[in-house]
XYZ file of C-alpha atoms in Angstrom:
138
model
C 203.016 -203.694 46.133
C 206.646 -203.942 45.637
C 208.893 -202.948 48.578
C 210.591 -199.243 48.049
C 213.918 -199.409 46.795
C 216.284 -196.839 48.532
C 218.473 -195.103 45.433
C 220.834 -192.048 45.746
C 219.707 -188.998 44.154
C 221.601 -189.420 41.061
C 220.848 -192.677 40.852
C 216.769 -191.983 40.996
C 217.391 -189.373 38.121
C 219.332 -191.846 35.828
C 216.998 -194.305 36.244
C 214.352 -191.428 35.753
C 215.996 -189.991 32.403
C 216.563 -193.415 30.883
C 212.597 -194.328 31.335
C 212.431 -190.736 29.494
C 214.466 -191.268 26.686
C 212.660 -194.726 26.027
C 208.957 -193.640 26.474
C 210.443 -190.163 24.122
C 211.726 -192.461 21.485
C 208.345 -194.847 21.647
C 205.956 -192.484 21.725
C 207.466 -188.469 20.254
C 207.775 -185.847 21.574
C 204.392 -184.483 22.233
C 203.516 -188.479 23.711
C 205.841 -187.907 26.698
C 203.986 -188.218 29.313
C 204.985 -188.499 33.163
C 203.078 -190.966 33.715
C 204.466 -193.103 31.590
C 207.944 -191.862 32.559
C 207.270 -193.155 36.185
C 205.487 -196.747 35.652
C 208.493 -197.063 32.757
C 211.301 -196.137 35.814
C 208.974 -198.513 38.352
C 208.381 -195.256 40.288
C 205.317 -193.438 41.494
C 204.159 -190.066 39.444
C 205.355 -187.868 42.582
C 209.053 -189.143 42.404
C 209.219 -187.571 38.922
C 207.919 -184.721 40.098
C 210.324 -184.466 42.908
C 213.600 -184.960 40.586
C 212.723 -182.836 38.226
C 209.411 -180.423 39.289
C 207.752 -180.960 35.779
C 207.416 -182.130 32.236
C 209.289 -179.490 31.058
C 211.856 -180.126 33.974
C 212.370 -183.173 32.950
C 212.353 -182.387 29.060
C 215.342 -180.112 29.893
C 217.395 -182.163 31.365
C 216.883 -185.325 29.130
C 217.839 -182.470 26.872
C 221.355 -181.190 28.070
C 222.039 -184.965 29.273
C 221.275 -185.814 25.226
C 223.536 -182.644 24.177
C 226.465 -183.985 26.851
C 226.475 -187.330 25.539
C 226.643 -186.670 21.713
C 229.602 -183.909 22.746
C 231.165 -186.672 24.616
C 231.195 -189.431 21.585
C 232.185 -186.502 18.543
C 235.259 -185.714 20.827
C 236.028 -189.248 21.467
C 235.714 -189.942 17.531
C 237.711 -186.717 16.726
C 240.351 -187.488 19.172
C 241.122 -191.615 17.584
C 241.028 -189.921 14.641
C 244.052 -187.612 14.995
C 246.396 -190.964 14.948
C 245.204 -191.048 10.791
C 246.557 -188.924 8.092
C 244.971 -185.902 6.485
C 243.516 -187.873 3.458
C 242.144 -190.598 5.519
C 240.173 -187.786 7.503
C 237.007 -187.583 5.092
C 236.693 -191.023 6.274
C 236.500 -190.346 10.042
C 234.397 -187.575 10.119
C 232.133 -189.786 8.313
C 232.554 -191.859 11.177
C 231.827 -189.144 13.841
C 228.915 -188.596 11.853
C 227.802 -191.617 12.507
C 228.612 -191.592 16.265
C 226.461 -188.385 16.904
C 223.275 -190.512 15.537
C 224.473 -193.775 17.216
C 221.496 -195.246 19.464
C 218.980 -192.663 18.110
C 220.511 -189.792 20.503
C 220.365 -187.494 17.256
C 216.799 -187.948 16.566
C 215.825 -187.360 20.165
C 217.705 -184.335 20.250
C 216.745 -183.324 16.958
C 213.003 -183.825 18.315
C 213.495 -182.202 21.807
C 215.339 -179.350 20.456
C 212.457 -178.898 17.147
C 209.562 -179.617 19.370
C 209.981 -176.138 21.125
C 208.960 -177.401 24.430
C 212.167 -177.297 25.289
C 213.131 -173.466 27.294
C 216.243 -172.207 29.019
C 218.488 -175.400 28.306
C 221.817 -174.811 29.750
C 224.333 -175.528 26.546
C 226.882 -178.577 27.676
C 230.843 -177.296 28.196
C 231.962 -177.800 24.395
C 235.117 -176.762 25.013
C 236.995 -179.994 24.845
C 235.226 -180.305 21.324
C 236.122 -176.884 20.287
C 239.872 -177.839 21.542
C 239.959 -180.833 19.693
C 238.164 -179.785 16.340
C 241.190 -176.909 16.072
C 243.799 -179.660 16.416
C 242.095 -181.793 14.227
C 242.141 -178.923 11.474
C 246.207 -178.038 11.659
């Protein structure tokens, strides 16, 4: 048996979420199992379980870390493109397009948000894309 690792709390939940996201994008939706979440993190079944209380625990905050993250890369790709000109800006939000389905985090959100297992997600702060969309627009 390996010898326990001692991670922060944050640190344990990363680690935790990542295994998610990979064993989610290998196996669907309704193939997440914690289980698999654990032996993919190198962690026993009960340290999920601790994190995160349950499946659905765990499903919702994979969910609103997905939601964070895609927020995070439209703003960034909004904000670079403010420094073009208005015609050139069919071309970058083609590009910010294509940063919200970067490294599949569209499809897994698409699937965690479609799959309905997903209940009482708190929605990620959009105001700084909200902000940035209205001075993209003048």
């Amino acid at each position: 048996m390996p010898p326990r690792v001692r991670r922060s709390v944050e640190e344990a939940r990363t680690i935790i979420l990542d295994a998610a996201e990979e064993v989610l994008r290998d196996a669907g939706p309704a193939g997440l199992r914690i289980k698999d979440v654990a032996e993919r993190a190198g962690m026993a079944h009960p340290n999920v379980l601790h994190h995160f209380g349950s499946r659905e625990g765990l499903l919702r905050e994979l969910t609103v870390r997905t939601m964070e993250r895609i927020t995070s890369r439209v703003v960034r790709a909004i904000g670079k493109s403010m420094l073009t000109t208005p015609a050139d800006r069919v071309e970058t939000l083609a590009r910010v397009l294509d940063e919200v389905y970067e490294g599949d985090q569209g499809r897994l959100l698409a699937w965690l948000l479609i799959s309905g297992r997903v209940e009482r997600i708190e929605k990620p702060n959009l105001e700084p894309l909200v902000k940035i969309t209205h001075a993209w627009r003048t």
